[in-house]
């Protein structure tokens, strides 16, 4: 799959966003906001995992589902 494929491009963008959220979390003092940002990062990791897997193949490990709520 070429690097220009939308799935690969999206995976990279989600990874960059996740890094930025971590950076922001390191620079804030409010504990409640840190908890929220940690949850955002966790969900971004899940999205990245989904994007990194070939949709044509069954993943070897179970990837958590994202719920709408």
Coordinates of N, CA, C and O in Angstrom, one line a residue:
X1 N 0.8 -1.2 0.0 CA 0.0 0.0 0.0 C 0.9 1.3 0.0 O 1.8 1.3 0.8
X2 N 0.6 2.2 -0.9 CA 1.5 3.4 -0.9 C 1.3 4.3 0.3 O 0.2 4.3 0.9
X3 N 2.3 5.0 0.6 CA 2.3 6.0 1.8 C 1.2 7.0 1.5 O 0.7 7.6 2.5
X4 N 0.9 7.3 0.3 CA -0.1 8.3 0.0 C -1.6 7.8 0.2 O -2.5 8.6 0.0
X5 N -1.7 6.6 0.5 CA -3.1 6.0 0.7 C -3.8 6.7 1.8 O -3.1 7.0 2.8
X6 N -5.0 7.0 1.7 CA -5.8 7.7 2.7 C -5.7 7.1 4.1 O -5.6 7.8 5.1
X7 N -5.7 5.8 4.2 CA -5.7 5.1 5.5 C -4.3 5.4 6.1 O -4.3 5.6 7.3
X8 N -3.2 5.3 5.4 CA -1.9 5.6 5.9 C -1.7 7.0 6.3 O -1.2 7.3 7.4
X9 N -2.2 7.9 5.5 CA -2.2 9.3 5.7 C -2.9 9.7 7.0 O -2.5 10.4 7.9
X10 N -4.1 9.1 7.2 CA -5.0 9.3 8.3 C -4.3 8.7 9.6 O -4.3 9.4 10.6
X11 N -3.7 7.6 9.5 CA -3.0 7.0 10.6 C -1.9 7.9 11.1 O -1.7 8.2 12.3
X12 N -1.1 8.5 10.2 CA -0.1 9.5 10.6 C -0.6 10.7 11.2 O -0.1 11.2 12.2
X13 N -1.7 11.2 10.7 CA -2.4 12.4 11.2 C -2.9 12.1 12.7 O -2.7 13.0 13.6
X14 N -3.5 11.0 12.9 CA -4.0 10.6 14.2 C -2.8 10.5 15.2 O -2.9 10.9 16.3
X15 N -1.7 9.9 14.7 CA -0.5 9.8 15.5 C 0.1 11.1 15.9 O 0.4 11.4 17.1
X16 N 0.1 12.1 15.0 CA 0.6 13.4 15.3 C -0.3 14.1 16.3 O 0.1 14.8 17.2
X17 N -1.6 14.0 16.1 CA -2.6 14.6 17.0 C -2.4 14.0 18.4 O -2.4 14.7 19.4
X18 N -2.2 12.7 18.5 CA -2.0 12.0 19.8 C -0.7 12.6 20.5 O -0.7 12.8 21.7
X19 N 0.3 12.8 19.7 CA 1.6 13.4 20.3 C 1.3 14.8 20.8 O 1.8 15.2 21.9
X20 N 0.6 15.5 20.1 CA 0.3 16.9 20.5 C -0.6 16.9 21.7 O -0.3 17.8 22.6
X21 N -1.6 16.0 21.8 CA -2.4 16.0 23.0 C -1.5 15.6 24.2 O -1.6 16.2 25.3
X22 N -0.5 14.7 24.1 CA 0.4 14.4 25.1 C 1.2 15.6 25.5 O 1.5 15.9 26.7
X23 N 1.7 16.4 24.6 CA 2.5 17.6 24.9 C 1.6 18.6 25.6 O 2.1 19.2 26.6
X24 N 0.4 18.8 25.2 CA -0.5 19.7 25.9 C -0.7 19.2 27.4 O -0.6 20.0 28.3
X25 N -0.9 17.9 27.5 CA -1.1 17.4 28.9 C 0.1 17.6 29.8 O -0.1 17.9 31.0
X26 N 1.3 17.6 29.2 CA 2.5 17.8 30.0 C 2.6 19.3 30.5 O 3.3 19.5 31.4
X27 N 1.9 20.2 29.8 CA 2.0 21.6 30.1 C 0.9 22.2 30.9 O 0.8 23.4 31.0
X28 N -0.1 21.3 31.3 CA -1.2 21.9 32.1 C -1.1 21.3 33.5 O -0.6 20.2 33.7
X29 N -1.7 22.0 34.4 CA -1.6 21.6 35.8 C -2.9 21.0 36.3 O -2.9 20.2 37.3
X30 N -4.0 21.4 35.7 CA -5.3 20.9 36.2 C -5.5 19.4 36.0 O -5.4 18.8 34.9
X31 N -5.7 18.7 37.1 CA -5.7 17.2 37.1 C -6.9 16.7 36.4 O -6.8 15.7 35.7
X32 N -8.1 17.4 36.4 CA -9.3 16.9 35.7 C -9.0 17.0 34.2 O -9.4 16.1 33.5
X33 N -8.4 18.1 33.7 CA -8.1 18.2 32.3 C -7.1 17.1 31.9 O -7.2 16.6 30.7
X34 N -6.2 16.8 32.7 CA -5.2 15.7 32.4 C -5.9 14.4 32.2 O -5.6 13.6 31.3
X35 N -6.9 14.1 33.1 CA -7.7 12.9 33.0 C -8.4 12.8 31.6 O -8.4 11.8 30.9
X36 N -9.0 13.9 31.3 CA -9.8 14.0 30.0 C -8.8 13.8 28.8 O -9.1 13.0 27.9
X37 N -7.7 14.4 28.9 CA -6.7 14.3 27.8 C -6.1 12.9 27.7 O -5.9 12.3 26.6
X38 N -6.0 12.2 28.8 CA -5.5 10.8 28.8 C -6.6 9.9 28.1 O -6.2 9.0 27.4
X39 N -7.8 10.2 28.4 CA -8.9 9.4 27.7 C -8.9 9.7 26.2 O -9.1 8.8 25.4
X40 N -8.7 10.9 25.8 CA -8.6 11.3 24.4 C -7.5 10.5 23.8 O -7.6 9.9 22.7
X41 N -6.3 10.5 24.4 CA -5.2 9.8 23.9 C -5.5 8.3 23.8 O -5.1 7.7 22.8
X42 N -6.1 7.7 24.8 CA -6.5 6.3 24.7 C -7.3 6.0 23.5 O -7.1 5.0 22.8
X43 N -8.3 6.9 23.3 CA -9.2 6.7 22.1 C -8.4 6.9 20.8 O -8.7 6.2 19.8
X44 N -7.5 7.8 20.8 CA -6.7 8.0 19.6 C -5.8 6.8 19.3 O -5.6 6.4 18.1
X45 N -5.3 6.2 20.3 CA -4.5 5.0 20.2 C -5.4 3.9 19.5 O -4.9 3.1 18.7
X46 N -6.6 3.8 20.0 CA -7.5 2.7 19.5 C -7.8 3.0 18.0 O -7.8 2.1 17.2
X47 N -8.0 4.3 17.7 CA -8.3 4.6 16.3 C -7.1 4.3 15.4 O -7.2 3.7 14.3
X48 N -5.9 4.7 15.9 CA -4.6 4.4 15.2 C -4.4 2.9 15.0 O -4.0 2.5 13.9
X49 N -4.7 2.1 16.0 CA -4.6 0.7 15.9 C -5.5 0.1 14.8 O -5.1 -0.7 14.0
X50 N -6.7 0.6 14.8 CA -7.7 0.2 13.7 C -7.2 0.6 12.3 O -7.2 -0.2 11.4
X51 N -6.7 1.8 12.2 CA -6.2 2.2 10.9 C -4.9 1.5 10.5 O -4.7 1.3 9.3
X52 N -4.1 1.0 11.5 CA -2.9 0.3 11.1 C -3.1 -1.1 10.7 O -2.3 -1.7 10.0
X53 N -4.3 -1.6 11.0 CA -4.6 -3.0 10.6 C -5.1 -3.1 9.2 O -5.9 -2.2 8.8
X54 N -4.7 -4.1 8.5 CA -5.3 -4.3 7.1 C -6.7 -4.7 7.3 O -7.0 -5.7 7.9
X55 N -7.6 -3.9 6.7 CA -9.1 -4.2 6.8 C -9.4 -5.6 6.1 O -10.5 -6.1 6.4
X56 N -8.6 -6.1 5.3 CA -8.8 -7.3 4.6 C -8.5 -8.5 5.4 O -8.9 -9.7 5.1
X57 N -7.7 -8.3 6.5 CA -7.3 -9.4 7.3 C -7.8 -9.3 8.8 O -8.0 -8.2 9.2
X58 N -8.0 -10.4 9.4 CA -8.4 -10.5 10.8 C -7.1 -10.1 11.7 O -6.1 -10.8 11.5
X59 N -7.2 -9.1 12.6 CA -6.1 -8.8 13.4 C -5.8 -10.0 14.4 O -6.7 -10.7 14.8
X60 N -4.5 -10.1 14.7 CA -4.1 -11.2 15.6 C -4.5 -10.9 17.0 O -4.6 -11.8 17.9
X61 N -4.6 -9.6 17.3 CA -5.0 -9.2 18.7 C -6.3 -8.5 18.6 O -6.6 -7.8 17.6
X62 N -7.1 -8.6 19.7 CA -8.4 -7.9 19.7 C -8.2 -6.4 19.9 O -7.4 -5.9 20.8
X63 N -8.7 -5.6 19.0 CA -8.7 -4.1 19.1 C -9.9 -3.7 19.8 O -11.0 -4.0 19.4
X64 N -9.9 -2.8 20.8 CA -11.1 -2.3 21.5 C -12.0 -1.6 20.5 O -11.5 -0.9 19.6
X65 N -13.3 -1.8 20.7 CA -14.3 -1.1 19.9 C -14.4 0.3 20.5 O -14.3 0.6 21.7
X66 N -14.7 1.3 19.6 CA -15.0 2.6 20.0 C -16.5 2.8 20.1 O -17.2 2.4 19.2
X67 N -17.0 3.3 21.2 CA -18.4 3.4 21.4 C -18.8 4.9 21.1 O -18.0 5.8 21.3
X68 N -20.0 5.1 20.7 CA -20.4 6.5 20.3 C -20.4 7.4 21.5 O -20.0 8.6 21.5
X69 N -20.8 6.9 22.7 CA -20.8 7.8 23.9 C -19.4 8.2 24.3 O -19.2 9.2 24.8

